[in-house]
mmCIF file of C-alpha atoms in Angstrom:
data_model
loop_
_atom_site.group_PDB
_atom_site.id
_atom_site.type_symbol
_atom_site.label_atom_id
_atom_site.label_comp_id
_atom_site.label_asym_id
_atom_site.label_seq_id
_atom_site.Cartn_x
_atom_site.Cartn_y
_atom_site.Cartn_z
ATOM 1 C CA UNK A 1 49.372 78.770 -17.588
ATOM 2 C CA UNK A 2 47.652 75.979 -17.095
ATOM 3 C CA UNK A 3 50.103 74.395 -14.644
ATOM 4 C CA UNK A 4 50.477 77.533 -12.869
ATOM 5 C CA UNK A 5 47.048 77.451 -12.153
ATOM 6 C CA UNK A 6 46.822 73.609 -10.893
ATOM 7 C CA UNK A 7 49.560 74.284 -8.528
ATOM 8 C CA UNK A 8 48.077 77.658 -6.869
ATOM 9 C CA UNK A 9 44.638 75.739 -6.414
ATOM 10 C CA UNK A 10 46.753 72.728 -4.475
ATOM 11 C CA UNK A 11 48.368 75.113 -2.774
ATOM 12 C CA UNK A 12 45.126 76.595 -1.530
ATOM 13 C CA UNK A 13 43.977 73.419 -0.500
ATOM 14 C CA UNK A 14 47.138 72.673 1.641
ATOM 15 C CA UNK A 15 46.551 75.477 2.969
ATOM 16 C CA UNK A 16 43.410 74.836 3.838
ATOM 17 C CA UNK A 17 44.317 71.089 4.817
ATOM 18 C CA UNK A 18 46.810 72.608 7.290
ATOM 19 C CA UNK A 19 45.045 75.204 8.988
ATOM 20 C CA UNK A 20 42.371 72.462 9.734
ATOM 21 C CA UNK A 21 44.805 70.686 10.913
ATOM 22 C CA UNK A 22 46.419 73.299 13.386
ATOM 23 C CA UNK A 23 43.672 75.056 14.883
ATOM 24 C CA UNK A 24 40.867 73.145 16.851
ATOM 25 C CA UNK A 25 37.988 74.498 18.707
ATOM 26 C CA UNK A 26 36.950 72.282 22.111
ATOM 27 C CA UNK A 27 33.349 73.274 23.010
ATOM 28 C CA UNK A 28 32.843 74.328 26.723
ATOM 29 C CA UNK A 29 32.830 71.614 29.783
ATOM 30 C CA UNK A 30 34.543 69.087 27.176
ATOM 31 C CA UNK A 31 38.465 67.945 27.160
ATOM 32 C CA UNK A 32 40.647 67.176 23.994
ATOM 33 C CA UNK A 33 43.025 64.371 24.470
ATOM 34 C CA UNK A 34 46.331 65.327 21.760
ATOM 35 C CA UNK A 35 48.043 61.942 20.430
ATOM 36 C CA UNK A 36 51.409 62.532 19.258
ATOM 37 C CA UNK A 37 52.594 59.961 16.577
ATOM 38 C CA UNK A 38 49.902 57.828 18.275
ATOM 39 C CA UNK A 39 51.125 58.575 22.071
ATOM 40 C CA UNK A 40 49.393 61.335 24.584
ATOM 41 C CA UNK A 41 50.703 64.391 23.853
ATOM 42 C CA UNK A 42 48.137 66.671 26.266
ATOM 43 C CA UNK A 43 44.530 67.978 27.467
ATOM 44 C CA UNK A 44 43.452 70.538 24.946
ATOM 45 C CA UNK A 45 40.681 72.512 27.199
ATOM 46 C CA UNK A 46 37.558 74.386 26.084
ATOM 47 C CA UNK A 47 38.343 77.370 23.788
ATOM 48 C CA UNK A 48 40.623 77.678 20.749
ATOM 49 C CA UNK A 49 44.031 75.061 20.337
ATOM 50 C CA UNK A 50 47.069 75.346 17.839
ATOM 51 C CA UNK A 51 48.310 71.883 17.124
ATOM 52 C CA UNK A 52 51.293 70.893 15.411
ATOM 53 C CA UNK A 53 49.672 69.340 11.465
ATOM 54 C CA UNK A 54 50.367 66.199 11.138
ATOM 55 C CA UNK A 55 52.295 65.391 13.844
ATOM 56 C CA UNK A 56 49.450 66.164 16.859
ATOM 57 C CA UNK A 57 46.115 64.198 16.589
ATOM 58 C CA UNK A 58 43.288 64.713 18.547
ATOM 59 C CA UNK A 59 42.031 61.406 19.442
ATOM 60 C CA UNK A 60 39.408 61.767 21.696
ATOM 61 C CA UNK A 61 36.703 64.504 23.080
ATOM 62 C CA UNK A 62 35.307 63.928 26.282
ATOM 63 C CA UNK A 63 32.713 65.001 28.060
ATOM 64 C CA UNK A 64 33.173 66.475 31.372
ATOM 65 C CA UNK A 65 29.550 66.546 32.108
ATOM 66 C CA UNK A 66 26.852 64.948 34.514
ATOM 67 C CA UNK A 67 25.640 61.937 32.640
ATOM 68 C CA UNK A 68 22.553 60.098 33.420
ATOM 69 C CA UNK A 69 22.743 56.140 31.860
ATOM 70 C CA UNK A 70 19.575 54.018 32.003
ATOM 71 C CA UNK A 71 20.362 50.108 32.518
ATOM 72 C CA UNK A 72 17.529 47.879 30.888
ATOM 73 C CA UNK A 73 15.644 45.487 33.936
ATOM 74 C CA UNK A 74 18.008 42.508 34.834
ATOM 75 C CA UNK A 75 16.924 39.399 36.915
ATOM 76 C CA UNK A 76 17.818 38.763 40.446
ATOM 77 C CA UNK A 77 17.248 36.238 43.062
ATOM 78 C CA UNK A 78 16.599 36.709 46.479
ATOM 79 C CA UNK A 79 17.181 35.289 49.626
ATOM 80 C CA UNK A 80 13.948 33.270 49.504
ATOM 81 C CA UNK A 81 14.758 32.033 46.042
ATOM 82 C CA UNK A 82 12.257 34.553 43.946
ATOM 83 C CA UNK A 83 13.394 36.338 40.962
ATOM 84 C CA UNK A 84 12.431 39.897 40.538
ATOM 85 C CA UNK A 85 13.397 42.339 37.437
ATOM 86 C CA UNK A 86 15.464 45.317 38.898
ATOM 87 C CA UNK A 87 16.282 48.130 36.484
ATOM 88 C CA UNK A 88 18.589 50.883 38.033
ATOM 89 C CA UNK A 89 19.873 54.722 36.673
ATOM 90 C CA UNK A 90 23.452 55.807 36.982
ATOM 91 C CA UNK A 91 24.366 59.263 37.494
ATOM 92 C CA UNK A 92 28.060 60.000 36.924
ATOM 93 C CA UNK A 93 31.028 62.395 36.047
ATOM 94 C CA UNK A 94 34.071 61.963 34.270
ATOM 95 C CA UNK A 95 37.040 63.755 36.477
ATOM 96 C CA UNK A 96 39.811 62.771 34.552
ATOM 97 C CA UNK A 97 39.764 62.312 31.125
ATOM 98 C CA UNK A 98 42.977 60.958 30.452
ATOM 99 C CA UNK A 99 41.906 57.628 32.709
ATOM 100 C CA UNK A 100 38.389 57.831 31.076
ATOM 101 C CA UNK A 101 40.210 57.211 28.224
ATOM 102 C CA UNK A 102 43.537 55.070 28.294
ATOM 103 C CA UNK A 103 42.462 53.051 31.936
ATOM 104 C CA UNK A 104 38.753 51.577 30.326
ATOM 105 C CA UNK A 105 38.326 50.717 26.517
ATOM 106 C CA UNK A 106 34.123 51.505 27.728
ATOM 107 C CA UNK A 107 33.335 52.897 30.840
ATOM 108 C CA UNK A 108 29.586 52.976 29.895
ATOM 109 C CA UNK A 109 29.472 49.093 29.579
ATOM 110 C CA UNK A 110 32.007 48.773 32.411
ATOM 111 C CA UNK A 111 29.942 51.109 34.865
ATOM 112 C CA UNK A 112 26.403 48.580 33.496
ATOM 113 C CA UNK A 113 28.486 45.444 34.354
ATOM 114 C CA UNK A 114 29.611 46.804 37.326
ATOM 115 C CA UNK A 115 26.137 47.622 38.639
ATOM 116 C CA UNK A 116 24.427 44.203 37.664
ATOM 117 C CA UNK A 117 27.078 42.572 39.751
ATOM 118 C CA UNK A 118 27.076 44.448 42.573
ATOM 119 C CA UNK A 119 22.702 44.652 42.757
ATOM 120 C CA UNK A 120 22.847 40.607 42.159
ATOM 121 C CA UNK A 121 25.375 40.417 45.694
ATOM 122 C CA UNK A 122 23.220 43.226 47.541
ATOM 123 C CA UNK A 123 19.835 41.648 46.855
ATOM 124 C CA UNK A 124 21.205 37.865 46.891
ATOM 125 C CA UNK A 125 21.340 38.816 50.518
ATOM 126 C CA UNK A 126 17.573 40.092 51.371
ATOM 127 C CA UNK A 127 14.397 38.503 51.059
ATOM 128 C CA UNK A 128 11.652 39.775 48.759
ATOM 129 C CA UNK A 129 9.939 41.913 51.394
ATOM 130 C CA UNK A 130 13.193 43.664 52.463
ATOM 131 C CA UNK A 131 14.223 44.027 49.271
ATOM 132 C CA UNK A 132 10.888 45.768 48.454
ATOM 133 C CA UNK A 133 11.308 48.443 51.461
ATOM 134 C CA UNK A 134 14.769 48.601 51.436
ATOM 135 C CA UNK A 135 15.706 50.911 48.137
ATOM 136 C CA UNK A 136 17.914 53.360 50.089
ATOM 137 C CA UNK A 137 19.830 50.922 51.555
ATOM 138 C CA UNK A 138 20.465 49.337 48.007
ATOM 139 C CA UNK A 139 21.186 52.676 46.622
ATOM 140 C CA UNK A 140 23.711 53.486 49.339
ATOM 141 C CA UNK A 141 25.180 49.806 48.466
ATOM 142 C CA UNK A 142 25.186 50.434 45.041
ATOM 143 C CA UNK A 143 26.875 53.884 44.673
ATOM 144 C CA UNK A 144 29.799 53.069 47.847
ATOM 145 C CA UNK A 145 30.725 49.946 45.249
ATOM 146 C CA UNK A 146 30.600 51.405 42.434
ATOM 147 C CA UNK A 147 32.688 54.605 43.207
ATOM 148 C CA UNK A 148 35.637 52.868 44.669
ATOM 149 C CA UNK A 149 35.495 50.346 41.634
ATOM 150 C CA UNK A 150 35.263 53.462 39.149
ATOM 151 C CA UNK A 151 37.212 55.946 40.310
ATOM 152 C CA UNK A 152 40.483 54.643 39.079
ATOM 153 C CA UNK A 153 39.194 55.181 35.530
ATOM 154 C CA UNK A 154 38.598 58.506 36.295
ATOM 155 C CA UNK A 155 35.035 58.858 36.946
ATOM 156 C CA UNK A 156 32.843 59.399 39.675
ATOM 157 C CA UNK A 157 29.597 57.777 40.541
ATOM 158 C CA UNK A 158 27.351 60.692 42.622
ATOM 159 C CA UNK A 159 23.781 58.943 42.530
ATOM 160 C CA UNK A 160 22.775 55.583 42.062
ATOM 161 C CA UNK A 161 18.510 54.999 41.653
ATOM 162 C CA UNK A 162 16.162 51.760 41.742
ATOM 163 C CA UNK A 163 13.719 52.834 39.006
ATOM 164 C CA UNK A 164 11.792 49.495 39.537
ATOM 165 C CA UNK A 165 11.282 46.311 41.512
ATOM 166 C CA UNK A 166 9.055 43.823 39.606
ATOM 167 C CA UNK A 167 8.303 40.404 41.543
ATOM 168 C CA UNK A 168 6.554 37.719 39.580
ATOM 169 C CA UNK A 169 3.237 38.186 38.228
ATOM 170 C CA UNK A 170 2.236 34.961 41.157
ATOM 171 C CA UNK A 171 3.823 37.057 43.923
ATOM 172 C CA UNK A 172 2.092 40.156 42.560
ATOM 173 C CA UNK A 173 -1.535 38.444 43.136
ATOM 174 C CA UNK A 174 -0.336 36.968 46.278
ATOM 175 C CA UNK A 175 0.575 40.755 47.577
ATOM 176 C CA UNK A 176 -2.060 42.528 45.941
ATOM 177 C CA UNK A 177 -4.657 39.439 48.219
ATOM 178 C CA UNK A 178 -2.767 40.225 51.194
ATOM 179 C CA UNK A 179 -2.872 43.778 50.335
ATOM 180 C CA UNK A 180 -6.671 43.570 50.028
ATOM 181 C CA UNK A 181 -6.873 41.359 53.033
ATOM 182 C CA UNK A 182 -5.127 44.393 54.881
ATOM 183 C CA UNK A 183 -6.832 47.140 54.119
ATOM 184 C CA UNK A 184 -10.364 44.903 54.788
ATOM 185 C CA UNK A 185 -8.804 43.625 58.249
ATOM 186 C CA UNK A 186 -8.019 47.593 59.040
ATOM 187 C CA UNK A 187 -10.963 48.950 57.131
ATOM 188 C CA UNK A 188 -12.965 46.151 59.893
ATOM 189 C CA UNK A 189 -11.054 47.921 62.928
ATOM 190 C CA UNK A 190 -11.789 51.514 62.024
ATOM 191 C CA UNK A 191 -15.204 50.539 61.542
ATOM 192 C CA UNK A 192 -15.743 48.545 64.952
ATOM 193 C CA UNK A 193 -13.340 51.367 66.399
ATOM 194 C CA UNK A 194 -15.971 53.864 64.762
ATOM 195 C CA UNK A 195 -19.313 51.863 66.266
ATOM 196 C CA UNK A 196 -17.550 51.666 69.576
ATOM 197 C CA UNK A 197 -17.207 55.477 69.674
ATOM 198 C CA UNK A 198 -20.420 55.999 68.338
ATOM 199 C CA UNK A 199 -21.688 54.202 70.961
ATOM 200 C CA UNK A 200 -19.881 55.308 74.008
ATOM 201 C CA UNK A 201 -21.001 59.081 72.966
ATOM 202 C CA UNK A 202 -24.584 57.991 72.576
ATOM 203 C CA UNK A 203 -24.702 56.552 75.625
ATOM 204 C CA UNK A 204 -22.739 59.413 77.318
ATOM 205 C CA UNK A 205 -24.916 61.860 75.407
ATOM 206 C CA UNK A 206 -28.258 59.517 77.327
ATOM 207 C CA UNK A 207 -26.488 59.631 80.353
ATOM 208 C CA UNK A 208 -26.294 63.343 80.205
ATOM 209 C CA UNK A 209 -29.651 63.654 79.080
ATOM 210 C CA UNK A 210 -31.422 61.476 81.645
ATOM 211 C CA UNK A 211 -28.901 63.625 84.240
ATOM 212 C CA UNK A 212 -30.628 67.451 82.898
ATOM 213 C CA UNK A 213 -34.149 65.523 82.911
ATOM 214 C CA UNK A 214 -33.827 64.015 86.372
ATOM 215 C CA UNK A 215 -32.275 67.490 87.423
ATOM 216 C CA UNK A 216 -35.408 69.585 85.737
ATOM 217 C CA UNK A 217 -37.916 67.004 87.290
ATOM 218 C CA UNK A 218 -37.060 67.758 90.535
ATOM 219 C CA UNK A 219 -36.493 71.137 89.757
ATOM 220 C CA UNK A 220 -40.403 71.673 88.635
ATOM 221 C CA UNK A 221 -41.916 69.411 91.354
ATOM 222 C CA UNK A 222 -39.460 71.727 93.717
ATOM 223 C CA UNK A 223 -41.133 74.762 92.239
ATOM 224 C CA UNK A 224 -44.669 72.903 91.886
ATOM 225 C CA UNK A 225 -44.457 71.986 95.292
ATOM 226 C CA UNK A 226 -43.526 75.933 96.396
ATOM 227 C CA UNK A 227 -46.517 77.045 93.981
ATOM 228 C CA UNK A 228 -49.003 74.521 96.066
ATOM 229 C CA UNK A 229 -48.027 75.138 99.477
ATOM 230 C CA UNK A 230 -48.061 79.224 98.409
ATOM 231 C CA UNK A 231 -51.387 78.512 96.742
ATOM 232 C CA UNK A 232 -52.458 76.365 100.293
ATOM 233 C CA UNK A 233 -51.275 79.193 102.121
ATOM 234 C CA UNK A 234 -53.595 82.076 100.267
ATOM 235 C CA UNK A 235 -56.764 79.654 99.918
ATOM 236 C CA UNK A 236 -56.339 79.136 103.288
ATOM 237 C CA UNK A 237 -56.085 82.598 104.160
ATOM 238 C CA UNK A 238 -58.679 83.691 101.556
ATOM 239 C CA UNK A 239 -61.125 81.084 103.060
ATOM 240 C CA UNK A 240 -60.181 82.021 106.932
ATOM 241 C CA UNK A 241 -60.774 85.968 105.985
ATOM 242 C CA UNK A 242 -63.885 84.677 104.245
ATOM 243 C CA UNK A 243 -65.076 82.738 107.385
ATOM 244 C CA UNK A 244 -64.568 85.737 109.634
ATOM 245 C CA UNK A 245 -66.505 88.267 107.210
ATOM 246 C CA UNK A 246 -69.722 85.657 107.232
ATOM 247 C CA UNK A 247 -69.350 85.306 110.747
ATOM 248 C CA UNK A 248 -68.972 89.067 111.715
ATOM 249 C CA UNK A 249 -71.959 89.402 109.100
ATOM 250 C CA UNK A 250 -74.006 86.618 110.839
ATOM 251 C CA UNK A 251 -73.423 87.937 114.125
ATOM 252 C CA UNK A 252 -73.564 91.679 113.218
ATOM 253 C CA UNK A 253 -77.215 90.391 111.400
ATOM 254 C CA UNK A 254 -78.468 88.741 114.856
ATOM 255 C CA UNK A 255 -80.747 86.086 112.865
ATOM 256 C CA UNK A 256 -83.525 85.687 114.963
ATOM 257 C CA UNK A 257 -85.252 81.430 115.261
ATOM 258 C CA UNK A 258 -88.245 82.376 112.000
ATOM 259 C CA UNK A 259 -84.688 83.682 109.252
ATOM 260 C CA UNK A 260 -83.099 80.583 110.463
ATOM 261 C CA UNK A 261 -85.707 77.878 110.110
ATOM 262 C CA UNK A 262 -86.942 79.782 106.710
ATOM 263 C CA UNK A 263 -83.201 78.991 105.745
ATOM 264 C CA UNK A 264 -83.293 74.928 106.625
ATOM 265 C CA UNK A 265 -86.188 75.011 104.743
ATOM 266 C CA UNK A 266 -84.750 76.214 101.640
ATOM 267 C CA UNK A 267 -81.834 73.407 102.052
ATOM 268 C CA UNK A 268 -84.873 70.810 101.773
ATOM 269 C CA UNK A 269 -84.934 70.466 98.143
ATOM 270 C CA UNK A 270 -81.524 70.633 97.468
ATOM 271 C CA UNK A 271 -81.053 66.943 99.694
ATOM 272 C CA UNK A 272 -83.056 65.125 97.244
ATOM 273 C CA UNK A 273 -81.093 66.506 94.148
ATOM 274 C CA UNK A 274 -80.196 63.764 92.175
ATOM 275 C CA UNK A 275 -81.447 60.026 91.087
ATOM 276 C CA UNK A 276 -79.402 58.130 93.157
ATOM 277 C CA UNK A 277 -80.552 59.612 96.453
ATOM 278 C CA UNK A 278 -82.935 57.343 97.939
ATOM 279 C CA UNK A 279 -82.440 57.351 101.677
ATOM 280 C CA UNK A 280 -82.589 61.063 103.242
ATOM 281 C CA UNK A 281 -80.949 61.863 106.368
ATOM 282 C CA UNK A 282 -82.494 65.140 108.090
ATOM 283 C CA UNK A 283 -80.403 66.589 110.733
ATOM 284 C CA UNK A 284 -82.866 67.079 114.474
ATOM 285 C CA UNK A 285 -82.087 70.587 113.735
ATOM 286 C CA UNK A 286 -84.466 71.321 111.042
ATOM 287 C CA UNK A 287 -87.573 69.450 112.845
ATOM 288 C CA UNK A 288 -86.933 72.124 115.572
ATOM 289 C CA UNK A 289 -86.831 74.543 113.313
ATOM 290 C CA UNK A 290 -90.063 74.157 111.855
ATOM 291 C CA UNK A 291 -91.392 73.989 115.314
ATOM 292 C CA UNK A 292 -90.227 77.056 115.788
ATOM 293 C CA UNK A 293 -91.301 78.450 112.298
ATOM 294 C CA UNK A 294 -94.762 77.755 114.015
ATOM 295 C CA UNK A 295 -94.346 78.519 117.640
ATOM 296 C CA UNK A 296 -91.560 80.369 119.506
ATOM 297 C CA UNK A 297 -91.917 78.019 122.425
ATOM 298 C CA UNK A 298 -88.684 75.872 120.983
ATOM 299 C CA UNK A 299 -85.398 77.328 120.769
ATOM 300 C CA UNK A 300 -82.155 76.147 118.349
ATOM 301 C CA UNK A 301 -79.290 76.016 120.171
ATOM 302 C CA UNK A 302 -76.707 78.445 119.154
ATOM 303 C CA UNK A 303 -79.916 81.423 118.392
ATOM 304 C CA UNK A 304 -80.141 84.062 120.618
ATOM 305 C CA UNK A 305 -83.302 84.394 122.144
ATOM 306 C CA UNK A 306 -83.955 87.891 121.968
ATOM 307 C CA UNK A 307 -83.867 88.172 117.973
ATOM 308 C CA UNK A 308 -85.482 91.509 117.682
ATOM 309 C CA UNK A 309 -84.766 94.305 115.632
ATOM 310 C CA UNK A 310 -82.113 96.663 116.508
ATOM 311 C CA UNK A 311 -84.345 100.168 115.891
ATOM 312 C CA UNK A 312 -87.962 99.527 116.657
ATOM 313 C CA UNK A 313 -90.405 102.436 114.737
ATOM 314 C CA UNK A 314 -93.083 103.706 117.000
ATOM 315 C CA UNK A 315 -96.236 103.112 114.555
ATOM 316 C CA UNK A 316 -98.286 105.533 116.939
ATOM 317 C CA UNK A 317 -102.030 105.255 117.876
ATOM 318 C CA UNK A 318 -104.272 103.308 115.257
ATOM 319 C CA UNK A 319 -106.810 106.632 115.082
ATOM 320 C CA UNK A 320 -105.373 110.187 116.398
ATOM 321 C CA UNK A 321 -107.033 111.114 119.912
ATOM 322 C CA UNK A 322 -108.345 114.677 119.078
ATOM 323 C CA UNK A 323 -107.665 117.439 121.861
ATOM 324 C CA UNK A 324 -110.767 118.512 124.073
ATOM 325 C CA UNK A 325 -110.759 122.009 122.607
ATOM 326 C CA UNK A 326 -112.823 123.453 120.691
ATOM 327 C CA UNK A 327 -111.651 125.598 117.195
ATOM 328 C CA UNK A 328 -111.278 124.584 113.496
ATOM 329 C CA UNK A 329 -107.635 125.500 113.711
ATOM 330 C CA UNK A 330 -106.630 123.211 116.464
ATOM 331 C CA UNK A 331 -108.664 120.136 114.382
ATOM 332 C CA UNK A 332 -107.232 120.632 111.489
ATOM 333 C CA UNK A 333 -103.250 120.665 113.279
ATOM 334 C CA UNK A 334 -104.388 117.562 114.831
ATOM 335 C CA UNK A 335 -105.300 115.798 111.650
ATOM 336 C CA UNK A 336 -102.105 116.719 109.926
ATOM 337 C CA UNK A 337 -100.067 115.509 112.690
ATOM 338 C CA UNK A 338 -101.638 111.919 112.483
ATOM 339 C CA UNK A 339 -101.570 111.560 108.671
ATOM 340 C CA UNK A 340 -97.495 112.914 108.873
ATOM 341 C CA UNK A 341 -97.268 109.753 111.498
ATOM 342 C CA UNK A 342 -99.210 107.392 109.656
ATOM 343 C CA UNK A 343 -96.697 107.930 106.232
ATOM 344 C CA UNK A 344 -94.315 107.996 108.351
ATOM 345 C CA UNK A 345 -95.524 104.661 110.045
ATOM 346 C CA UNK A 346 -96.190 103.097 106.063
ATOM 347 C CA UNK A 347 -92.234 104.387 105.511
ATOM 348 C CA UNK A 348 -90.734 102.318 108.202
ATOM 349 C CA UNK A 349 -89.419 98.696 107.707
ATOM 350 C CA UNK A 350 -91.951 95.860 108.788
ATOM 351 C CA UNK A 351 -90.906 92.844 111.217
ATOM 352 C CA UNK A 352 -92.311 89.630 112.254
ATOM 353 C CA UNK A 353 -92.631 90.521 115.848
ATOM 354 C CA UNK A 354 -95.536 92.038 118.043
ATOM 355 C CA UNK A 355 -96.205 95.793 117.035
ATOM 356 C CA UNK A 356 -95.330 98.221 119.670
ATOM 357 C CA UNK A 357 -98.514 99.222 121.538
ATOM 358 C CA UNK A 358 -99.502 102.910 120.281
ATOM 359 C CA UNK A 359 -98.472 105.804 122.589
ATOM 360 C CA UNK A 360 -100.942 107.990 124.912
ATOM 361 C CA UNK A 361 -99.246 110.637 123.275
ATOM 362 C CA UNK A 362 -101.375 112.051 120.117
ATOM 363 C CA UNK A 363 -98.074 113.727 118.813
ATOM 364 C CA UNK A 364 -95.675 111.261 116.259
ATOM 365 C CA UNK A 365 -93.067 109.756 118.482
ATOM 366 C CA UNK A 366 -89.608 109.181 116.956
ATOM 367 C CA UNK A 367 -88.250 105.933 116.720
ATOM 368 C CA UNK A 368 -86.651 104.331 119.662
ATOM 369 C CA UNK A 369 -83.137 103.004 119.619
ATOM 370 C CA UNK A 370 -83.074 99.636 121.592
ATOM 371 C CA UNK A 371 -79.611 98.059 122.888
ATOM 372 C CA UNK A 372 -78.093 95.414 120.253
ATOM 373 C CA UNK A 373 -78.092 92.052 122.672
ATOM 374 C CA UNK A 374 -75.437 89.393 121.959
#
């Protein structure tokens, strides 16, 4: 019972053993490579595979992938003899598994080789500067190398990157002072560049505003100008209209030789206004005109020499001349009549000249209107 039961429990595990050994499961995007008694037997793809047990191996699985491979920094000299670290990435794809596997023992270390070799002949061949600004050019070198080199072992190179340049920490300062010196020497030129333009607008801006002051300056001594000779114009008329109304007045007035020396008179005082008047120059006219204030023999030239009144009131007799009849009535019509004429007399303005001699008449006579002379 007891052997029965050994052999159904190794019989379970060949079992086992041999379905483990037939049936194999390749994950997606990856390739089986089937060794037959140690030679390639097939390309299992992605899914579920019957092998033959113990007879089919699967030796390899590769991955039919995008892989990305990071090289450490190596050092490499440039034209001008300076050594700079240079650390690159490799982006790749196996196409063919079969050479990825029988036609390289490592492509990984193969593909790293490969690109140190290849970035030591490109940059060998530039100087430091170029080799700083010239990345695409090394990546274009790079990748046309490396994917006629690789593709025999069944891979393809798509993208090859410079992560890094790294000069020598003495060529770093060196840059990094001409760097500085740069950016001074340019930070120098956009400043003069800066004062230059501040300058030209400033004085275009004074130029402009010397142009709109010169321009309103003429402008207001234009209008000033206008405003006087207006102003000239109207004073002068003013005065002129002023001139003719005194004149009219004067001559309308007839001034007679007594108003006008009364008037130079009056101007006396006013020539010795002030404290520095010491010397006083009379005109002849005024000695004439006191001559005339006390005589009318003189005349002023320019008076006319009749000067009298316009109207001339008839004062009447000096007593009333009672009629020759007899009767209270008659005397007592006669005195009213001569008191009427005497208020009448005591009404009327008085002048400087000779009273009229009284009428004959005993009855009030009216007042006479006498010819204006020129």
């Amino acid at each position: 019972m007891e052997i029965a039961l050994t052999l159904l429990a190794l019989l379970v595990v060949f079992v086992i053993v041999v379905l483990a050994k037939t049936v194999r499961i390749v994950p997606q995007a990856r390739a089986g490579i089937v060794e037959r008694f140690g030679k390639y037997k097939g390309t299992l793809p992605a899914g579920l595979n019957i092998l033959m047990p113990f007879i089919d191996r699967l030796r390899y699985l590769i991955d039919l992938r995008e892989q990305v491979v990071s090289f450490p920094p190596q050092p490499v000299i440039t034209e001008d003899n300076l050594v700079v670290s240079i650390d690159t990435v490799i982006y790749f794809q196996v196409t063919d598994p079969v050479a990825a596997t029988y036609e390289i023992a490592n492509y990984i270390q193969a593909i790293e080789q490969l690109t140190m070799t290849t970035l030591r002949n490109i940059v060998g061949g530039m100087d430091l500067e170029e080799t700083l600004t010239s990345r695409d050019q090394i990546n274009s070198g790079l990748r046309g190398v490396l994917d006629e080199a690789t593709g025999k072992w069944g891979i393809r190179v798509n993208r090859v990157e410079l992560k890094g340049i790294d000069p020598p920490p003495s060529i770093k300062d060196s840059m990094e002072k001409q760097m500085r010196a740069d950016r001074e020497k340019r930070a120098v030129i956009l400043t003069a560049e800066g004062q230059r333009q501040a300058a030209i607008l400033t004085a275009e801006g004074s130029k402009q505003s010397q142009i709109l002051n010169a321009e309103g300056d003429r402008e207001s001594q234009i209008l000033r100008a206008q405003a006087d000779r207006e102003a000239s114009i109207l004073r002068a008329q003013g005065e002129g209209q002023a001139i003719q109304t005194v004149f009219q007045a004067i001559h309308d007035g007839q001034p007679d030789q007594s108003l006008l020396a009364y008037q130079y008179l009056q101007m006396m005082p006013k020539i010795a206004e002030g404290s520095a008047n010491k010397v006083w120059v009379i005109p002849s006219e005024i000695t004439k005109a006191m001559e005339g204030l006390g005589s009318s023999i003189h005349e002023i030239a320019g008076i006319p020499k009749d000067a009298s009144p316009r109207t001339r009131v008839d004062m009447g007799p000096t007593e009333p001349q009672l009629p020759q009849s007899s009767g209270a009535g008659s005397t007592k019509k006669v005195v009213e009549e001569a008191i009427a004429a005497a208020e009448s007399a005591s009404r009327a303005p008085t002048s400087s000249a000779p009273a009229a001699p009284p009428a004959v008449d005993p009855a009030p006579a009216d007042a006479a209107q006498e010819p204006p002379t020129a």
